[in-house]
Amino acid sequence: MRLLEGRVNRPAGRRAVIPLLYSEGVWRFLFVAMCAGQMQAASPVTFYRDALPILQRRCQECHRPGEAGPMPLVTYNQTRPWAKAIRAAVVNRRMPPWFADPCCGKFANDRTLSKDEVDTLAQWVEDGAVAGDVNDAPRLRSWPEKGNIESPDALLEMPRPFAVPAKGELEYQRFKLATGFNGDRWVQAVEVRPGARRAIHHVVVYIREPGETWTKGPTTSDMLAVYAPGSLPVEWTRGMAKLIPKGSDLVMEIHYTPYGRAVEDRTSVAMRFAKTPSSKRVLSLQLHKLALAIPPGESDYRVNVWGTLPNDALLLSLFPHMHLRGKAFEYTVSREGAPPETLLRISRYNFHWQLSYRLAQPILLKKGSRISATAWYDNSANNPLNPDPKIEVHWGEQSREEMMVGFFDVAVDPAFDRKSFFVRE
Ligand code: HEC
């Protein structure tokens, strides 16, 4: 998440004392530190000095105007009315959204707050949620004008707005975006910018290469980007990028979910290109199980699917996808000469947050490595999201139906295209 964590905030007063202890004459500074510690204990935790840096670092990516969070947490006046809710949300670990079980894997975009961050926010609220001295405030964190990619190299928009009705169920809609690129493009960073955010359940942007003519139904085209609430732009490490071959179109597939108000949507895709051709091509692959038959009332229905990599690949990220009955999900990998390893475990899957988990360190998977995905479903009446516990559930596009997909991104030798990586059961 390098893109979004550009600036490290000035540390809060309390913590600034500690490095002195180690770096300078111990006794003199120990005395200073103790005095500072006592003063701290007496004065309340304040918004400007203590809470705001955490909000900037951890919350404003979503809680600012125009983004996914329902209210901005930028100024004191905006934040103060939410103080109690903030305390509850961080103490219960409902916010920021993050679902990877700490047992397994390390992720570059891990949003988990440190204990210190939780304690500071909670203490700020317990101390009366005071503003404090505005001179203690970190500089206002600056964000791009729109979206999260500053001055993109390309911004492609749906050709015309789509009218989303107030109610009903819509089939997936597909829109062609002509690129007009006069050569190959290596995409270093990409962001889907939803138009009518509330009416959009998810967006998938496919790269339809020259000669491909599909307009509906499943496709084997590579995905450039996936958006769902909580998604942020993806930026690949230098030297790795998505390829849009010359002459390709983008096809934007959108699942609209009406919410009681007729609205118009015009979603766009922003991209930043790599300056030079990349030595690795990023491909999005998937393991999926189409043959789903989840019995009515079943609370722990397990589905497993696995595939073998036909070529060497560097595993970059994981993105599990299920619908309302999704309960848990897990990826494991088996490499030659090593015991199977759990890469990601989500013990409490949450349909409303479709997140991508980016490995802190890419993992080299040699040709022949086996990657496996397991999903669990709760089709019982105890699942509060279950739209109907009395039916057998099958694969389908709508949220009342189910899916079982384990997406994963790999970086490969650019000589390979996606077809040479298609993973089968
Ligand atoms: C990835 C985006 C994202 C991040 C990061 C995020 N939020 Fe949220 N937040 C949301 C969205 C969307 C909602 C509304 C839906 C919901 O409640 O799940 C929400 C709801 C809330 C609510 C009100 C509802 C409730 O459950 O109490 C609070 C309070 C809140 N967030 C606080 C925070 C704080 C504090 C942080 C940072 C420590 C944070 N959020 C980080 C997206 C985010």
CSV table of C-alpha atoms and ligand atoms in Angstrom, one decimal:
chain,number,residue,atom,x,y,z
A,1,MET,CA,0.0,0.0,0.0
A,2,ARG,CA,2.9,2.3,-0.7
A,3,LEU,CA,0.7,4.6,-2.7
A,4,LEU,CA,-1.3,5.6,0.3
A,5,GLU,CA,1.1,5.6,3.1
A,6,GLY,CA,3.4,8.2,1.6
A,7,ARG,CA,3.9,10.3,4.7
A,8,VAL,CA,4.9,9.3,8.2
A,9,ASN,CA,3.3,11.5,10.7
A,10,ARG,CA,5.2,13.4,13.3
A,11,PRO,CA,5.1,11.3,16.4
A,12,ALA,CA,3.0,12.3,19.3
A,13,GLY,CA,4.8,14.0,22.2
A,14,ARG,CA,4.8,11.1,24.5
A,15,ARG,CA,6.6,8.8,22.2
A,16,ALA,CA,9.1,11.3,21.0
A,17,VAL,CA,10.7,11.1,24.4
A,18,ILE,CA,11.8,7.5,24.2
A,19,PRO,CA,14.6,7.7,21.5
A,20,LEU,CA,16.4,10.4,23.6
A,21,LEU,CA,16.8,7.9,26.4
A,22,TYR,CA,18.9,5.7,24.2
A,23,SER,CA,20.7,8.2,22.1
A,24,GLU,CA,22.0,10.6,24.7
A,25,GLY,CA,23.3,10.8,28.3
A,26,VAL,CA,21.1,8.5,30.1
A,27,TRP,CA,20.6,10.1,33.5
A,28,ARG,CA,19.9,13.6,32.4
A,29,PHE,CA,17.4,12.5,29.9
A,30,LEU,CA,15.8,9.9,32.1
A,31,PHE,CA,14.9,12.7,34.4
A,32,VAL,CA,13.5,14.7,31.6
A,33,ALA,CA,11.6,11.7,30.3
A,34,MET,CA,10.1,11.0,33.7
A,35,CYS,CA,8.9,14.6,34.1
A,36,ALA,CA,7.4,14.5,30.6
A,37,GLY,CA,5.7,11.2,31.4
A,38,GLN,CA,4.1,12.6,34.5
A,39,MET,CA,2.9,15.7,32.6
A,40,GLN,CA,1.4,13.4,30.0
A,41,ALA,CA,-0.4,11.3,32.6
A,42,ALA,CA,-2.1,14.4,34.0
A,43,SER,CA,-3.1,15.9,30.6
A,44,PRO,CA,-5.8,14.3,28.5
A,45,VAL,CA,-5.3,12.6,25.2
A,46,THR,CA,-6.2,15.2,22.6
A,47,PHE,CA,-7.6,15.2,19.1
A,48,TYR,CA,-5.0,17.3,17.5
A,49,ARG,CA,-1.9,15.8,19.1
A,50,ASP,CA,-2.9,12.1,19.5
A,51,ALA,CA,-6.0,11.0,17.7
A,52,LEU,CA,-5.7,12.9,14.4
A,53,PRO,CA,-2.4,11.3,13.3
A,54,ILE,CA,-4.0,7.9,13.7
A,55,LEU,CA,-7.1,9.0,11.8
A,56,GLN,CA,-4.9,10.3,9.0
A,57,ARG,CA,-2.9,7.2,8.8
A,58,ARG,CA,-5.6,4.6,9.3
A,59,CYS,CA,-9.0,5.9,8.5
A,60,GLN,CA,-9.0,8.8,6.1
A,61,GLU,CA,-8.3,6.6,3.1
A,62,CYS,CA,-12.0,5.9,3.4
A,63,HIS,CA,-13.4,8.5,5.8
A,64,ARG,CA,-13.0,11.6,3.7
A,65,PRO,CA,-15.4,13.3,1.3
A,66,GLY,CA,-16.0,11.2,-1.8
A,67,GLU,CA,-14.7,7.9,-0.4
A,68,ALA,CA,-16.4,4.8,0.9
A,69,GLY,CA,-16.8,5.8,4.6
A,70,PRO,CA,-20.2,7.2,5.5
A,71,MET,CA,-18.7,10.2,7.3
A,72,PRO,CA,-15.4,12.2,7.0
A,73,LEU,CA,-13.0,12.0,10.0
A,74,VAL,CA,-10.9,14.9,8.9
A,75,THR,CA,-11.6,17.8,11.2
A,76,TYR,CA,-12.4,17.9,14.9
A,77,ASN,CA,-16.0,19.0,14.3
A,78,GLN,CA,-16.6,16.1,11.9
A,79,THR,CA,-15.0,13.6,14.3
A,80,ARG,CA,-16.3,14.7,17.6
A,81,PRO,CA,-19.9,13.5,17.2
A,82,TRP,CA,-18.6,10.0,16.3
A,83,ALA,CA,-16.3,9.7,19.3
A,84,LYS,CA,-18.3,6.9,21.0
A,85,ALA,CA,-18.8,5.0,17.8
A,86,ILE,CA,-15.1,5.3,17.0
A,87,ARG,CA,-14.2,3.9,20.4
A,88,ALA,CA,-16.5,0.9,20.0
A,89,ALA,CA,-15.5,0.3,16.4
A,90,VAL,CA,-11.8,0.2,17.1
A,91,VAL,CA,-12.0,-1.7,20.4
A,92,ASN,CA,-14.2,-4.4,18.8
A,93,ARG,CA,-11.9,-4.4,15.8
A,94,ARG,CA,-14.8,-3.7,13.4
A,95,MET,CA,-12.8,-0.8,12.0
A,96,PRO,CA,-10.6,-0.6,10.0
A,97,PRO,CA,-12.0,-3.5,8.0
A,98,TRP,CA,-9.5,-6.4,7.9
A,99,PHE,CA,-10.3,-10.1,8.1
A,100,ALA,CA,-7.1,-12.1,7.7
A,101,ASP,CA,-6.6,-14.3,10.7
A,102,PRO,CA,-3.3,-13.4,12.4
A,103,CYS,CA,-2.3,-17.1,12.4
A,104,CYS,CA,-1.2,-17.1,8.8
A,105,GLY,CA,0.6,-14.9,6.3
A,106,LYS,CA,1.9,-11.4,6.4
A,107,PHE,CA,0.3,-8.8,4.2
A,108,ALA,CA,1.5,-5.5,2.8
A,109,ASN,CA,-2.0,-3.9,3.1
A,110,ASP,CA,-2.7,-5.2,6.6
A,111,ARG,CA,-5.0,-2.6,8.2
A,112,THR,CA,-4.9,-4.0,11.7
A,113,LEU,CA,-4.4,-1.2,14.3
A,114,SER,CA,-1.6,-1.7,16.8
A,115,LYS,CA,-2.6,-2.0,20.4
A,116,ASP,CA,-1.1,1.5,21.0
A,117,GLU,CA,-3.3,3.0,18.3
A,118,VAL,CA,-6.5,1.3,19.7
A,119,ASP,CA,-5.6,2.4,23.2
A,120,THR,CA,-4.9,6.0,22.1
A,121,LEU,CA,-8.2,6.4,20.3
A,122,ALA,CA,-10.1,4.7,23.2
A,123,GLN,CA,-8.4,6.9,25.7
A,124,TRP,CA,-9.1,10.1,23.7
A,125,VAL,CA,-12.8,9.2,24.0
A,126,GLU,CA,-12.6,8.3,27.6
A,127,ASP,CA,-10.8,11.6,28.4
A,128,GLY,CA,-13.7,13.5,27.0
A,129,ALA,CA,-12.8,13.6,23.3
A,130,VAL,CA,-11.2,17.0,23.7
A,131,ALA,CA,-9.7,19.0,20.8
A,132,GLY,CA,-6.5,20.1,22.5
A,133,ASP,CA,-4.1,22.6,21.0
A,134,VAL,CA,-4.5,23.1,17.3
A,135,ASN,CA,-0.7,23.8,17.1
A,136,ASP,CA,-0.1,20.2,18.0
A,137,ALA,CA,-1.9,19.0,14.9
A,138,PRO,CA,0.0,17.2,12.1
A,139,ARG,CA,-0.2,18.9,8.7
A,140,LEU,CA,-3.4,18.2,7.0
A,141,ARG,CA,-2.9,15.1,5.0
A,142,SER,CA,-3.2,15.8,1.3
A,143,TRP,CA,-5.1,13.5,-0.9
A,144,PRO,CA,-5.4,13.5,-4.7
A,145,GLU,CA,-8.2,15.7,-6.0
A,146,LYS,CA,-10.3,12.8,-7.0
A,147,GLY,CA,-9.7,9.1,-6.3
A,148,ASN,CA,-6.3,7.9,-5.1
A,149,ILE,CA,-4.1,8.1,-8.2
A,150,GLU,CA,-2.6,11.5,-8.7
A,151,SER,CA,-2.8,12.8,-12.3
A,152,PRO,CA,-3.3,9.4,-14.0
A,153,ASP,CA,-1.9,8.7,-17.5
A,154,ALA,CA,-5.2,7.5,-18.6
A,155,LEU,CA,-8.7,7.9,-17.3
A,156,LEU,CA,-11.4,5.9,-19.2
A,157,GLU,CA,-15.0,6.5,-18.5
A,158,MET,CA,-18.2,4.6,-19.4
A,159,PRO,CA,-19.3,5.9,-22.8
A,160,ARG,CA,-22.6,7.2,-21.3
A,161,PRO,CA,-24.3,7.1,-17.9
A,162,PHE,CA,-26.3,4.0,-16.9
A,163,ALA,CA,-29.6,4.5,-15.3
A,164,VAL,CA,-29.9,2.3,-12.2
A,165,PRO,CA,-33.5,1.8,-11.2
A,166,ALA,CA,-34.7,2.3,-7.6
A,167,LYS,CA,-35.5,-1.4,-7.2
A,168,GLY,CA,-35.3,-4.8,-8.7
A,169,GLU,CA,-32.5,-7.2,-9.5
A,170,LEU,CA,-30.2,-6.4,-12.4
A,171,GLU,CA,-28.1,-8.8,-14.5
A,172,TYR,CA,-24.4,-7.9,-14.7
A,173,GLN,CA,-24.0,-5.0,-17.1
A,174,ARG,CA,-21.0,-4.8,-19.4
A,175,PHE,CA,-19.6,-1.6,-21.0
A,176,LYS,CA,-16.9,-1.4,-23.6
A,177,LEU,CA,-14.3,1.2,-23.0
A,178,ALA,CA,-12.2,1.8,-26.2
A,179,THR,CA,-8.6,2.5,-25.1
A,180,GLY,CA,-7.3,4.1,-28.3
A,181,PHE,CA,-3.8,3.2,-27.1
A,182,ASN,CA,-1.4,3.2,-30.0
A,183,GLY,CA,0.9,0.5,-28.5
A,184,ASP,CA,1.2,-1.9,-25.6
A,185,ARG,CA,0.7,-0.3,-22.2
A,186,TRP,CA,2.2,-1.6,-19.0
A,187,VAL,CA,-0.1,-0.6,-16.2
A,188,GLN,CA,1.8,0.1,-12.9
A,189,ALA,CA,-1.2,1.3,-10.9
A,190,VAL,CA,-4.9,1.1,-11.5
A,191,GLU,CA,-8.0,2.3,-9.7
A,192,VAL,CA,-11.7,1.8,-10.4
A,193,ARG,CA,-13.6,5.0,-9.5
A,194,PRO,CA,-17.2,4.1,-8.8
A,195,GLY,CA,-19.8,6.7,-10.0
A,196,ALA,CA,-23.0,5.9,-8.0
A,197,ARG,CA,-21.1,4.2,-5.2
A,198,ARG,CA,-24.1,3.1,-3.2
A,199,ALA,CA,-25.7,1.3,-6.2
A,200,ILE,CA,-22.5,-0.6,-7.1
A,201,HIS,CA,-21.9,-4.0,-5.6
A,202,HIS,CA,-18.8,-4.7,-7.6
A,203,VAL,CA,-16.9,-3.9,-10.8
A,204,VAL,CA,-14.5,-6.1,-12.8
A,205,VAL,CA,-12.5,-4.6,-15.6
A,206,TYR,CA,-11.4,-7.1,-18.2
A,207,ILE,CA,-8.7,-6.7,-20.8
A,208,ARG,CA,-10.3,-7.9,-24.1
A,209,GLU,CA,-7.4,-8.5,-26.4
A,210,PRO,CA,-7.5,-8.0,-30.2
A,211,GLY,CA,-9.3,-10.9,-31.8
A,212,GLU,CA,-11.5,-11.6,-28.7
A,213,THR,CA,-15.1,-10.8,-29.3
A,214,TRP,CA,-17.0,-12.1,-26.3
A,215,THR,CA,-19.7,-9.8,-24.9
A,216,LYS,CA,-21.3,-12.0,-22.3
A,217,GLY,CA,-20.9,-15.2,-20.3
A,218,PRO,CA,-17.7,-16.3,-18.6
A,219,THR,CA,-14.4,-15.2,-20.1
A,220,THR,CA,-10.8,-16.2,-19.9
A,221,SER,CA,-9.6,-12.6,-20.5
A,222,ASP,CA,-7.3,-11.2,-17.9
A,223,MET,CA,-8.7,-8.8,-15.3
A,224,LEU,CA,-7.1,-5.4,-15.0
A,225,ALA,CA,-8.9,-4.5,-11.8
A,226,VAL,CA,-11.6,-5.5,-9.4
A,227,TYR,CA,-13.5,-3.1,-7.3
A,228,ALA,CA,-15.8,-3.8,-4.3
A,229,PRO,CA,-16.4,-1.6,-1.2
A,230,GLY,CA,-13.1,-1.3,0.6
A,231,SER,CA,-11.0,-1.7,-2.5
A,232,LEU,CA,-8.2,0.7,-2.9
A,233,PRO,CA,-6.1,1.2,-6.0
A,234,VAL,CA,-3.6,-1.5,-6.8
A,235,GLU,CA,0.0,-0.5,-7.4
A,236,TRP,CA,2.5,-3.2,-8.4
A,237,THR,CA,6.1,-3.2,-7.4
A,238,ARG,CA,8.4,-1.7,-10.0
A,239,GLY,CA,9.3,-4.1,-12.7
A,240,MET,CA,5.9,-5.8,-12.5
A,241,ALA,CA,2.8,-4.6,-14.3
A,242,LYS,CA,-0.4,-5.5,-16.1
A,243,LEU,CA,-0.1,-5.6,-19.8
A,244,ILE,CA,-2.8,-4.1,-22.1
A,245,PRO,CA,-1.7,-5.3,-25.5
A,246,LYS,CA,-2.0,-2.9,-28.3
A,247,GLY,CA,-5.5,-2.9,-29.8
A,248,SER,CA,-7.2,-4.2,-26.7
A,249,ASP,CA,-10.5,-2.8,-25.3
A,250,LEU,CA,-11.4,-2.7,-21.7
A,251,VAL,CA,-14.7,-4.3,-20.8
A,252,MET,CA,-16.2,-3.1,-17.5
A,253,GLU,CA,-18.6,-5.5,-15.8
A,254,ILE,CA,-20.7,-4.0,-13.2
A,255,HIS,CA,-23.1,-5.6,-10.7
A,256,TYR,CA,-25.6,-2.9,-9.7
A,257,THR,CA,-27.7,-3.4,-6.6
A,258,PRO,CA,-30.6,-0.9,-6.4
A,259,TYR,CA,-31.1,0.6,-3.1
A,260,GLY,CA,-34.4,2.5,-3.2
A,261,ARG,CA,-33.4,5.5,-5.3
A,262,ALA,CA,-33.0,5.8,-9.0
A,263,VAL,CA,-29.5,7.0,-9.8
A,264,GLU,CA,-27.2,7.4,-12.8
A,265,ASP,CA,-23.8,5.8,-12.7
A,266,ARG,CA,-20.8,6.7,-14.8
A,267,THR,CA,-17.8,4.7,-13.4
A,268,SER,CA,-14.3,5.2,-14.6
A,269,VAL,CA,-10.9,3.5,-14.5
A,270,ALA,CA,-7.7,5.5,-13.8
A,271,MET,CA,-4.3,4.2,-14.7
A,272,ARG,CA,-0.7,5.0,-14.3
A,273,PHE,CA,1.7,3.5,-16.8
A,274,ALA,CA,5.2,2.1,-16.2
A,275,LYS,CA,7.8,4.2,-17.8
A,276,THR,CA,9.6,1.2,-19.3
A,277,PRO,CA,8.4,-2.3,-20.3
A,278,SER,CA,8.2,-4.6,-17.3
A,279,SER,CA,10.3,-7.6,-16.7
A,280,LYS,CA,7.3,-9.4,-15.2
A,281,ARG,CA,3.8,-9.6,-16.3
A,282,VAL,CA,1.1,-9.6,-13.6
A,283,LEU,CA,-1.8,-12.0,-14.3
A,284,SER,CA,-5.0,-12.6,-12.3
A,285,LEU,CA,-5.8,-16.2,-12.1
A,286,GLN,CA,-8.6,-18.0,-10.3
A,287,LEU,CA,-9.6,-21.3,-8.7
A,288,HIS,CA,-13.4,-21.8,-8.7
A,289,LYS,CA,-16.0,-24.4,-8.1
A,290,LEU,CA,-19.1,-24.1,-10.3
A,291,ALA,CA,-20.7,-27.2,-9.0
A,292,LEU,CA,-22.2,-25.9,-5.8
A,293,ALA,CA,-25.2,-27.5,-4.1
A,294,ILE,CA,-25.4,-26.2,-0.6
A,295,PRO,CA,-28.2,-28.0,1.2
A,296,PRO,CA,-30.9,-26.0,3.0
A,297,GLY,CA,-30.1,-25.4,6.7
A,298,GLU,CA,-26.5,-26.6,6.4
A,299,SER,CA,-24.3,-24.5,8.6
A,300,ASP,CA,-20.9,-25.7,7.7
A,301,TYR,CA,-20.8,-26.7,4.0
A,302,ARG,CA,-17.2,-27.1,2.8
A,303,VAL,CA,-15.9,-26.8,-0.8
A,304,ASN,CA,-12.4,-27.4,-1.9
A,305,VAL,CA,-10.7,-26.8,-5.2
A,306,TRP,CA,-7.1,-26.9,-6.2
A,307,GLY,CA,-4.8,-26.5,-9.2
A,308,THR,CA,-1.3,-27.0,-10.3
A,309,LEU,CA,0.9,-24.2,-11.7
A,310,PRO,CA,2.1,-25.2,-15.2
A,311,ASN,CA,5.0,-22.7,-15.0
A,312,ASP,CA,7.0,-20.8,-12.4
A,313,ALA,CA,5.2,-17.8,-10.9
A,314,LEU,CA,5.6,-15.3,-8.2
A,315,LEU,CA,2.5,-15.2,-6.0
A,316,LEU,CA,1.5,-11.6,-5.2
A,317,SER,CA,-2.0,-11.5,-3.7
A,318,LEU,CA,-5.1,-13.4,-2.8
A,319,PHE,CA,-8.8,-12.3,-3.2
A,320,PRO,CA,-11.5,-14.7,-2.0
A,321,HIS,CA,-15.0,-14.2,-3.3
A,322,MET,CA,-18.2,-15.7,-2.0
A,323,HIS,CA,-21.7,-14.3,-1.4
A,324,LEU,CA,-24.0,-13.9,1.5
A,325,ARG,CA,-23.7,-17.5,2.8
A,326,GLY,CA,-19.9,-17.3,2.8
A,327,LYS,CA,-18.5,-18.1,6.2
A,328,ALA,CA,-14.8,-18.8,6.0
A,329,PHE,CA,-12.1,-19.1,3.4
A,330,GLU,CA,-8.6,-20.4,3.2
A,331,TYR,CA,-5.7,-20.7,0.7
A,332,THR,CA,-2.9,-23.2,1.1
A,333,VAL,CA,0.1,-23.9,-1.1
A,334,SER,CA,2.1,-27.1,-1.4
A,335,ARG,CA,5.6,-26.8,-2.7
A,336,GLU,CA,7.8,-29.6,-3.5
A,337,GLY,CA,9.8,-30.8,-0.5
A,338,ALA,CA,7.8,-28.7,2.0
A,339,PRO,CA,4.7,-29.3,4.0
A,340,PRO,CA,1.5,-27.5,2.9
A,341,GLU,CA,1.4,-23.9,4.1
A,342,THR,CA,-1.6,-21.8,4.9
A,343,LEU,CA,-1.3,-18.5,3.0
A,344,LEU,CA,-4.4,-16.8,4.2
A,345,ARG,CA,-7.2,-17.8,6.6
A,346,ILE,CA,-10.4,-15.8,7.0
A,347,SER,CA,-12.3,-17.3,9.9
A,348,ARG,CA,-15.1,-14.8,9.7
A,349,TYR,CA,-15.8,-13.9,6.1
A,350,ASN,CA,-17.8,-10.8,5.6
A,351,PHE,CA,-19.6,-10.5,2.3
A,352,HIS,CA,-19.8,-6.7,2.6
A,353,TRP,CA,-16.0,-6.4,2.5
A,354,GLN,CA,-14.5,-8.0,-0.6
A,355,LEU,CA,-10.8,-7.4,0.0
A,356,SER,CA,-7.6,-8.2,-1.7
A,357,TYR,CA,-4.8,-9.5,0.6
A,358,ARG,CA,-1.4,-8.6,-0.8
A,359,LEU,CA,1.5,-10.7,0.5
A,360,ALA,CA,4.2,-8.7,2.2
A,361,GLN,CA,6.8,-10.9,0.4
A,362,PRO,CA,5.9,-12.4,-2.9
A,363,ILE,CA,6.2,-16.2,-2.8
A,364,LEU,CA,8.0,-18.1,-5.6
A,365,LEU,CA,5.9,-21.0,-6.7
A,366,LYS,CA,7.9,-23.4,-8.9
A,367,LYS,CA,6.2,-25.1,-11.8
A,368,GLY,CA,4.2,-28.0,-10.3
A,369,SER,CA,3.3,-26.2,-7.0
A,370,ARG,CA,-0.2,-26.9,-5.9
A,371,ILE,CA,-2.4,-24.1,-4.8
A,372,SER,CA,-5.7,-24.9,-3.0
A,373,ALA,CA,-8.7,-22.9,-1.9
A,374,THR,CA,-11.3,-24.0,0.6
A,375,ALA,CA,-14.6,-22.3,1.3
A,376,TRP,CA,-17.2,-22.8,4.0
A,377,TYR,CA,-20.8,-21.7,3.8
A,378,ASP,CA,-23.5,-21.2,6.4
A,379,ASN,CA,-26.9,-21.8,4.8
A,380,SER,CA,-28.7,-22.0,8.2
A,381,ALA,CA,-31.1,-19.6,9.8
A,382,ASN,CA,-28.4,-18.6,12.2
A,383,ASN,CA,-26.6,-16.7,9.5
A,384,PRO,CA,-28.1,-13.2,9.8
A,385,LEU,CA,-27.3,-12.4,6.1
A,386,ASN,CA,-28.9,-15.6,4.8
A,387,PRO,CA,-31.7,-14.5,2.4
A,388,ASP,CA,-33.3,-18.0,2.5
A,389,PRO,CA,-32.2,-20.9,4.6
A,390,LYS,CA,-34.8,-23.2,3.2
A,391,ILE,CA,-33.4,-23.6,-0.3
A,392,GLU,CA,-30.6,-25.5,-1.9
A,393,VAL,CA,-28.1,-22.9,-3.2
A,394,HIS,CA,-26.3,-23.1,-6.5
A,395,TRP,CA,-23.7,-21.0,-8.4
A,396,GLY,CA,-25.1,-17.8,-9.7
A,397,GLU,CA,-24.4,-14.1,-10.3
A,398,GLN,CA,-26.9,-12.7,-7.8
A,399,SER,CA,-26.1,-12.3,-4.1
A,400,ARG,CA,-28.9,-14.7,-3.2
A,401,GLU,CA,-27.1,-17.3,-5.2
A,402,GLU,CA,-23.5,-18.4,-4.4
A,403,MET,CA,-20.0,-18.3,-5.8
A,404,MET,CA,-16.8,-19.9,-4.8
A,405,VAL,CA,-13.8,-18.1,-6.3
A,406,GLY,CA,-10.2,-17.9,-5.1
A,407,PHE,CA,-8.6,-15.2,-7.2
A,408,PHE,CA,-4.9,-14.8,-7.0
A,409,ASP,CA,-2.4,-12.6,-8.8
A,410,VAL,CA,0.9,-13.8,-10.0
A,411,ALA,CA,3.9,-12.2,-11.7
A,412,VAL,CA,5.3,-14.3,-14.6
A,413,ASP,CA,7.8,-14.1,-17.5
A,414,PRO,CA,6.1,-11.8,-20.0
A,415,ALA,CA,6.5,-14.5,-22.7
A,416,PHE,CA,3.6,-16.3,-21.0
A,417,ASP,CA,0.0,-15.2,-21.5
A,418,ARG,CA,-2.9,-16.0,-19.3
A,419,LYS,CA,-4.0,-19.1,-21.2
A,420,SER,CA,-0.7,-20.8,-20.5
A,421,PHE,CA,-1.5,-20.4,-16.8
A,422,PHE,CA,-5.1,-21.4,-16.7
A,423,VAL,CA,-5.4,-23.5,-13.6
A,424,ARG,CA,-7.7,-26.4,-13.5
A,425,GLU,CA,-9.0,-28.7,-10.8
B,1,HEC,C1,-11.5,0.6,3.8
B,1,HEC,C2,-12.3,1.7,4.2
B,1,HEC,C3,-12.4,2.1,5.6
B,1,HEC,C4,-11.4,2.3,6.5
B,1,HEC,C5,-9.9,2.2,6.3
B,1,HEC,C6,-12.1,2.7,7.8
B,1,HEC,N1,-13.4,2.7,7.6
B,1,HEC,FE1,-14.8,3.1,9.1
B,1,HEC,N2,-16.3,2.7,7.8
B,1,HEC,C7,-16.1,2.4,6.4
B,1,HEC,C8,-17.5,2.1,5.8
B,1,HEC,C9,-17.7,1.8,4.4
B,1,HEC,C10,-18.4,2.2,6.9
B,1,HEC,C11,-19.9,2.0,6.8
B,1,HEC,C12,-20.3,0.6,6.7
B,1,HEC,C13,-20.0,-0.2,7.9
B,1,HEC,O1,-20.3,0.3,9.0
B,1,HEC,O2,-19.4,-1.3,7.8
B,1,HEC,C14,-17.6,2.6,8.1
B,1,HEC,C15,-18.2,2.8,9.3
B,1,HEC,C16,-17.5,3.4,10.4
B,1,HEC,C17,-18.2,3.8,11.6
B,1,HEC,C18,-19.7,3.8,11.9
B,1,HEC,C19,-20.3,2.5,12.0
B,1,HEC,C20,-19.9,1.6,13.1
B,1,HEC,O3,-19.8,0.4,12.9
B,1,HEC,O4,-19.7,2.1,14.3
B,1,HEC,C21,-17.2,4.2,12.4
B,1,HEC,C22,-17.3,4.8,13.8
B,1,HEC,C23,-15.9,4.1,11.7
B,1,HEC,N3,-16.2,3.6,10.5
B,1,HEC,C24,-14.7,4.4,12.2
B,1,HEC,C25,-13.5,4.2,11.6
B,1,HEC,C26,-12.2,4.5,12.1
B,1,HEC,C27,-12.0,5.1,13.5
B,1,HEC,C28,-11.3,4.1,11.2
B,1,HEC,C29,-9.8,4.1,11.4
B,1,HEC,C30,-9.2,3.6,12.6
B,1,HEC,C31,-12.0,3.5,10.1
B,1,HEC,N4,-13.3,3.6,10.3
B,1,HEC,C32,-11.4,3.0,8.9
B,1,HEC,C33,-14.9,2.3,5.7
B,1,HEC,C34,-13.7,2.4,6.3
